[in-house]
Amino acid sequence: MTIETRTSIVWDYAPAPESADHIRVKDRYGLFLDGEFREPAEGRYVPTINPATEQPVAEVAWAGPGDIATAIERARDAQPGWAALPGLERAKYLFRIARLIQERSRELAVAETIDGGKPLRESRDVDIPLAAAHFFHYAGWADKLRYGVGAREVTPLGVVGQIVPWNFPLLMAAWKLAPALACGNTAILKPAETTPLTALLLAEICQEAELPPGVVTILPGDGSTGAALVRAPGIDKIAFTGSTAVGRDIQAALAGQQVGLTLELGGKSANIVFEDAALDQAVEGIVNGIFFNQGHVCCAGSRLLIQESVRDEVVGKLWARMRRLRIGDPLDKNTDVGAINSAEQLERIELLVAAGEEEGAVRRTIECELPERGYWFAPTLFTEVSPAHRIAVEEIFGPVVSVLTFRTQAEAIEKANNSRYGLAAGIWTDKGSKAFEVASALQAGVVWQNTYNHFDPTAAFGGYKESGFGREGGPAGLRPYLRVVR
Ligand code: NAD
């Protein structure tokens, strides 16, 4: 008798690069001020770099204190007229912006990927559609503001300063601008130094939408531009997303002043897997939770808490899944993990990973060929992690997951809450009642059940403890941009 053995098929991927020919990146971008692109007062231009190739993408003007003062003046001039428009009219502008983002979505996705290093699949399927969705959502609120804040009488705050990080450049700009404009404020946005490109394309979209001059201002620059904006006279509110250290500095600078403040800061979120969970599904959620956007996600599930009885099985499945991840050219549609956003961020990841090894945790990094140029870090898993290790405490903001274990539900809650942060958490279980019980005991602004990194413009997002305060998204996102009169 002969035994027939099946020939195993080895699947491989052919390269599937997205073309970058169709995008219209200029060599140079000025500041977007008073409805047009302008030379910066100090004449400073800085190249923005593609982190996957280390090649410059465009030269971008950086704003100084003089530009900030002019921008505030123009935004202040424009604000009463913008606020006086009927809500329905403001909504039309927001709808137009949303539609134009959709029309230019392919171009915006490529620009986001080139400027920031994230896989095209993510910029195309997550960043850009969600940015449009935020403008659509808040367009819907513009004529119903009082119903979003418990039927109170409200007015806009005035001129708001908004500072965003580099991990979701266009999406964070949309999170900030859409509610501010819907509420009748004028806004001055400062994009992050490594990723200003899509904010500048959004400036073009504001022009195309014929947004009145001064309603949106875009002032690229680094931390000193951000610090100057925070301290500039004439700003009524600062909305900041970024690191906890900078958030603290901003809070101290504004203490005792009549300036509104919301802070969306860092995180070290727990992703909790109970033994009764659908483990294969949980593994997909763990991968999405920590390797999405190279782990450059404030709410990344970077602390993986697994119930001891299924620890080996989950780690085994996770490692097998990790080895199938494809790392490399972010413009290739097959790529799962793209480039690290900057040399500086890569250095920080390497430093914390080295600390993990020195402190005795066991490191596994997937073997793969990494491109010669650019900034890369292969997906990494740490086991034998103790809660006191730096990799269990500090935000790595990279594709690195630390595994901890627990025995009981109470221990899972205690370990999850044992963090100075409190941004998000994930719960994987088959039992609805357990999920509700655990979720209500967690100190986290967002808790996902049997999913992770699921974003929706109708849902509020924000932190507890050192993850900040204030909410963005949904009706809760209107409140920080309004003053309750009665
Ligand atoms: P960062 O704080 O260094 O920079 C964020 C922004 O602030 C940038 O535009 C930067 O130029 C500006 N900035 C820097 N110093 C400043 C200062 N002194 N005053 C005013 N502005 C200043 O953070 P990052 O490294 O760009 O981003 C990563 C951090 O952002 C992570 O900690 C991450 O968790 C956090 N983040 C939080 C959320 C959230 O919603 N909670 C979302 C995304 C990122």
mmCIF file of N, CA and C in Angstrom, residues 291-359:
data_model
loop_
_atom_site.group_PDB
_atom_site.id
_atom_site.type_symbol
_atom_site.label_atom_id
_atom_site.label_comp_id
_atom_site.label_asym_id
_atom_site.label_seq_id
_atom_site.Cartn_x
_atom_site.Cartn_y
_atom_site.Cartn_z
ATOM 1 N N PHE A 291 0.936 45.696 17.016
ATOM 2 C CA PHE A 291 1.774 45.897 15.821
ATOM 3 C C PHE A 291 1.154 46.850 14.799
ATOM 4 N N PHE A 292 -0.107 47.219 14.985
ATOM 5 C CA PHE A 292 -0.749 48.231 14.147
ATOM 6 C C PHE A 292 0.070 49.528 14.243
ATOM 7 N N ASN A 293 0.383 50.121 13.108
ATOM 8 C CA ASN A 293 1.138 51.385 13.071
ATOM 9 C C ASN A 293 2.468 51.275 13.825
ATOM 10 N N GLN A 294 3.136 50.108 13.681
ATOM 11 C CA GLN A 294 4.447 49.855 14.327
ATOM 12 C C GLN A 294 4.390 50.033 15.847
ATOM 13 N N GLY A 295 3.187 49.946 16.411
ATOM 14 C CA GLY A 295 3.077 50.163 17.864
ATOM 15 C C GLY A 295 3.152 51.626 18.255
ATOM 16 N N HIS A 296 3.176 52.530 17.252
ATOM 17 C CA HIS A 296 3.160 53.968 17.554
ATOM 18 C C HIS A 296 1.700 54.368 17.785
ATOM 19 N N VAL A 297 1.126 53.836 18.829
ATOM 20 C CA VAL A 297 -0.286 54.090 19.106
ATOM 21 C C VAL A 297 -0.399 54.338 20.610
ATOM 22 N N CYS A 298 -0.989 55.484 20.960
ATOM 23 C CA CYS A 298 -1.052 55.832 22.384
ATOM 24 C C CYS A 298 -1.778 54.770 23.189
ATOM 25 N N CYS A 299 -2.798 54.130 22.571
ATOM 26 C CA CYS A 299 -3.590 53.142 23.304
ATOM 27 C C CYS A 299 -3.142 51.710 22.974
ATOM 28 N N ALA A 300 -1.950 51.524 22.419
ATOM 29 C CA ALA A 300 -1.464 50.184 22.039
ATOM 30 C C ALA A 300 -1.569 49.219 23.220
ATOM 31 N N GLY A 301 -1.945 47.988 22.934
ATOM 32 C CA GLY A 301 -2.035 46.966 23.992
ATOM 33 C C GLY A 301 -0.651 46.416 24.272
ATOM 34 N N SER A 302 0.168 47.240 24.921
ATOM 35 C CA SER A 302 1.585 46.887 25.077
ATOM 36 C C SER A 302 1.848 45.999 26.286
ATOM 37 N N ARG A 303 0.883 45.953 27.226
ATOM 38 C CA ARG A 303 1.008 45.005 28.348
ATOM 39 C C ARG A 303 -0.002 43.898 28.109
ATOM 40 N N LEU A 304 0.499 42.744 27.756
ATOM 41 C CA LEU A 304 -0.401 41.624 27.470
ATOM 42 C C LEU A 304 -0.536 40.775 28.730
ATOM 43 N N LEU A 305 -1.748 40.763 29.297
ATOM 44 C CA LEU A 305 -1.999 39.991 30.520
ATOM 45 C C LEU A 305 -2.727 38.703 30.135
ATOM 46 N N ILE A 306 -2.071 37.564 30.345
ATOM 47 C CA ILE A 306 -2.685 36.288 29.939
ATOM 48 C C ILE A 306 -2.958 35.442 31.183
ATOM 49 N N GLN A 307 -4.135 34.821 31.219
ATOM 50 C CA GLN A 307 -4.443 33.933 32.350
ATOM 51 C C GLN A 307 -3.478 32.745 32.303
ATOM 52 N N GLU A 308 -2.934 32.404 33.471
ATOM 53 C CA GLU A 308 -1.819 31.450 33.536
ATOM 54 C C GLU A 308 -2.116 30.122 32.835
ATOM 55 N N SER A 309 -3.362 29.642 32.964
ATOM 56 C CA SER A 309 -3.711 28.325 32.409
ATOM 57 C C SER A 309 -3.577 28.277 30.879
ATOM 58 N N VAL A 310 -3.666 29.424 30.198
ATOM 59 C CA VAL A 310 -3.570 29.411 28.729
ATOM 60 C C VAL A 310 -2.338 30.183 28.234
ATOM 61 N N ARG A 311 -1.478 30.494 29.161
ATOM 62 C CA ARG A 311 -0.314 31.319 28.819
ATOM 63 C C ARG A 311 0.526 30.691 27.704
ATOM 64 N N ASP A 312 0.886 29.400 27.873
ATOM 65 C CA ASP A 312 1.783 28.789 26.880
ATOM 66 C C ASP A 312 1.107 28.709 25.514
ATOM 67 N N GLU A 313 -0.182 28.349 25.549
ATOM 68 C CA GLU A 313 -0.904 28.226 24.280
ATOM 69 C C GLU A 313 -0.986 29.574 23.554
ATOM 70 N N VAL A 314 -1.315 30.634 24.307
ATOM 71 C CA VAL A 314 -1.451 31.957 23.671
ATOM 72 C C VAL A 314 -0.088 32.450 23.159
ATOM 73 N N VAL A 315 0.947 32.289 23.981
ATOM 74 C CA VAL A 315 2.272 32.757 23.549
ATOM 75 C C VAL A 315 2.719 31.973 22.310
ATOM 76 N N GLY A 316 2.447 30.663 22.293
ATOM 77 C CA GLY A 316 2.814 29.832 21.133
ATOM 78 C C GLY A 316 2.100 30.299 19.869
ATOM 79 N N LYS A 317 0.810 30.522 19.983
ATOM 80 C CA LYS A 317 0.030 30.968 18.816
ATOM 81 C C LYS A 317 0.465 32.373 18.380
ATOM 82 N N LEU A 318 0.734 33.212 19.376
ATOM 83 C CA LEU A 318 1.124 34.589 19.054
ATOM 84 C C LEU A 318 2.466 34.603 18.312
ATOM 85 N N TRP A 319 3.403 33.823 18.811
ATOM 86 C CA TRP A 319 4.726 33.786 18.175
ATOM 87 C C TRP A 319 4.604 33.245 16.749
ATOM 88 N N ALA A 320 3.788 32.216 16.566
ATOM 89 C CA ALA A 320 3.601 31.662 15.219
ATOM 90 C C ALA A 320 3.004 32.725 14.298
ATOM 91 N N ARG A 321 2.065 33.481 14.828
ATOM 92 C CA ARG A 321 1.409 34.537 14.017
ATOM 93 C C ARG A 321 2.396 35.673 13.714
ATOM 94 N N MET A 322 3.183 36.029 14.721
ATOM 95 C CA MET A 322 4.153 37.126 14.529
ATOM 96 C C MET A 322 5.141 36.796 13.417
ATOM 97 N N ARG A 323 5.507 35.505 13.338
ATOM 98 C CA ARG A 323 6.509 35.135 12.328
ATOM 99 C C ARG A 323 5.976 35.265 10.909
ATOM 100 N N ARG A 324 4.675 35.425 10.787
ATOM 101 C CA ARG A 324 4.087 35.610 9.458
ATOM 102 C C ARG A 324 3.925 37.092 9.081
ATOM 103 N N LEU A 325 4.245 37.973 10.009
ATOM 104 C CA LEU A 325 4.091 39.402 9.699
ATOM 105 C C LEU A 325 5.129 39.823 8.667
ATOM 106 N N ARG A 326 4.729 40.704 7.786
ATOM 107 C CA ARG A 326 5.650 41.166 6.743
ATOM 108 C C ARG A 326 6.089 42.595 7.064
ATOM 109 N N ILE A 327 7.396 42.765 7.145
ATOM 110 C CA ILE A 327 7.965 44.064 7.511
ATOM 111 C C ILE A 327 8.690 44.605 6.290
ATOM 112 N N GLY A 328 8.557 45.887 6.026
ATOM 113 C CA GLY A 328 9.306 46.443 4.902
ATOM 114 C C GLY A 328 8.600 47.623 4.276
ATOM 115 N N ASP A 329 8.826 47.794 2.972
ATOM 116 C CA ASP A 329 8.351 48.965 2.229
ATOM 117 C C ASP A 329 6.903 49.322 2.594
ATOM 118 N N PRO A 330 6.694 50.446 3.249
ATOM 119 C CA PRO A 330 5.329 50.808 3.666
ATOM 120 C C PRO A 330 4.379 51.018 2.484
ATOM 121 N N LEU A 331 4.932 51.298 1.304
ATOM 122 C CA LEU A 331 4.057 51.514 0.150
ATOM 123 C C LEU A 331 3.597 50.193 -0.473
ATOM 124 N N ASP A 332 4.199 49.071 -0.041
ATOM 125 C CA ASP A 332 3.764 47.774 -0.559
ATOM 126 C C ASP A 332 2.473 47.374 0.165
ATOM 127 N N LYS A 333 1.465 47.002 -0.623
ATOM 128 C CA LYS A 333 0.154 46.726 -0.017
ATOM 129 C C LYS A 333 0.141 45.443 0.809
ATOM 130 N N ASN A 334 1.209 44.646 0.719
ATOM 131 C CA ASN A 334 1.284 43.438 1.548
ATOM 132 C C ASN A 334 1.954 43.695 2.899
ATOM 133 N N THR A 335 2.512 44.862 3.071
ATOM 134 C CA THR A 335 3.293 45.129 4.295
ATOM 135 C C THR A 335 2.379 45.269 5.513
ATOM 136 N N ASP A 336 2.779 44.571 6.589
ATOM 137 C CA ASP A 336 2.028 44.672 7.848
ATOM 138 C C ASP A 336 2.660 45.693 8.794
ATOM 139 N N VAL A 337 3.992 45.720 8.815
ATOM 140 C CA VAL A 337 4.686 46.607 9.740
ATOM 141 C C VAL A 337 5.659 47.468 8.925
ATOM 142 N N GLY A 338 5.495 48.776 9.001
ATOM 143 C CA GLY A 338 6.294 49.679 8.184
ATOM 144 C C GLY A 338 7.516 50.202 8.931
ATOM 145 N N ALA A 339 7.910 51.439 8.587
ATOM 146 C CA ALA A 339 9.130 52.014 9.167
ATOM 147 C C ALA A 339 8.819 52.726 10.476
ATOM 148 N N ILE A 340 9.828 52.732 11.348
ATOM 149 C CA ILE A 340 9.732 53.514 12.586
ATOM 150 C C ILE A 340 9.812 54.987 12.173
ATOM 151 N N ASN A 341 9.017 55.837 12.860
ATOM 152 C CA ASN A 341 8.818 57.188 12.361
ATOM 153 C C ASN A 341 10.078 58.058 12.275
ATOM 154 N N SER A 342 11.028 57.848 13.154
ATOM 155 C CA SER A 342 12.221 58.706 13.118
ATOM 156 C C SER A 342 13.387 57.980 13.773
ATOM 157 N N ALA A 343 14.597 58.472 13.516
ATOM 158 C CA ALA A 343 15.794 57.886 14.129
ATOM 159 C C ALA A 343 15.706 58.017 15.647
ATOM 160 N N GLU A 344 15.156 59.133 16.087
ATOM 161 C CA GLU A 344 15.028 59.396 17.524
ATOM 162 C C GLU A 344 14.116 58.361 18.197
ATOM 163 N N GLN A 345 12.995 58.064 17.538
ATOM 164 C CA GLN A 345 12.053 57.091 18.108
ATOM 165 C C GLN A 345 12.659 55.690 18.093
ATOM 166 N N LEU A 346 13.406 55.381 17.043
ATOM 167 C CA LEU A 346 14.056 54.068 16.960
ATOM 168 C C LEU A 346 15.034 53.903 18.126
ATOM 169 N N GLU A 347 15.752 54.972 18.405
ATOM 170 C CA GLU A 347 16.726 54.928 19.507
ATOM 171 C C GLU A 347 16.025 54.664 20.835
ATOM 172 N N ARG A 348 14.869 55.279 21.006
ATOM 173 C CA ARG A 348 14.121 55.097 22.258
ATOM 174 C C ARG A 348 13.639 53.643 22.394
ATOM 175 N N ILE A 349 13.171 53.077 21.289
ATOM 176 C CA ILE A 349 12.698 51.683 21.326
ATOM 177 C C ILE A 349 13.882 50.773 21.673
ATOM 178 N N GLU A 350 15.008 51.004 21.002
ATOM 179 C CA GLU A 350 16.182 50.145 21.237
ATOM 180 C C GLU A 350 16.650 50.246 22.688
ATOM 181 N N LEU A 351 16.582 51.442 23.228
ATOM 182 C CA LEU A 351 17.017 51.641 24.612
ATOM 183 C C LEU A 351 16.146 50.846 25.586
ATOM 184 N N LEU A 352 14.828 50.917 25.388
ATOM 185 C CA LEU A 352 13.926 50.214 26.307
ATOM 186 C C LEU A 352 13.997 48.703 26.121
ATOM 187 N N VAL A 353 14.192 48.263 24.889
ATOM 188 C CA VAL A 353 14.326 46.824 24.640
ATOM 189 C C VAL A 353 15.609 46.305 25.303
ATOM 190 N N ALA A 354 16.678 47.076 25.217
ATOM 191 C CA ALA A 354 17.927 46.681 25.878
ATOM 192 C C ALA A 354 17.714 46.624 27.392
ATOM 193 N N ALA A 355 16.957 47.572 27.923
ATOM 194 C CA ALA A 355 16.673 47.572 29.368
ATOM 195 C C ALA A 355 15.902 46.308 29.746
ATOM 196 N N GLY A 356 14.972 45.890 28.893
ATOM 197 C CA GLY A 356 14.197 44.664 29.149
ATOM 198 C C GLY A 356 15.116 43.456 29.258
ATOM 199 N N GLU A 357 16.078 43.377 28.348
ATOM 200 C CA GLU A 357 17.010 42.237 28.380
ATOM 201 C C GLU A 357 17.900 42.294 29.620
ATOM 202 N N GLU A 358 18.386 43.498 29.915
ATOM 203 C CA GLU A 358 19.267 43.643 31.089
ATOM 204 C C GLU A 358 18.539 43.275 32.374
ATOM 205 N N GLU A 359 17.236 43.591 32.435
ATOM 206 C CA GLU A 359 16.496 43.318 33.671
ATOM 207 C C GLU A 359 16.052 41.859 33.771
#
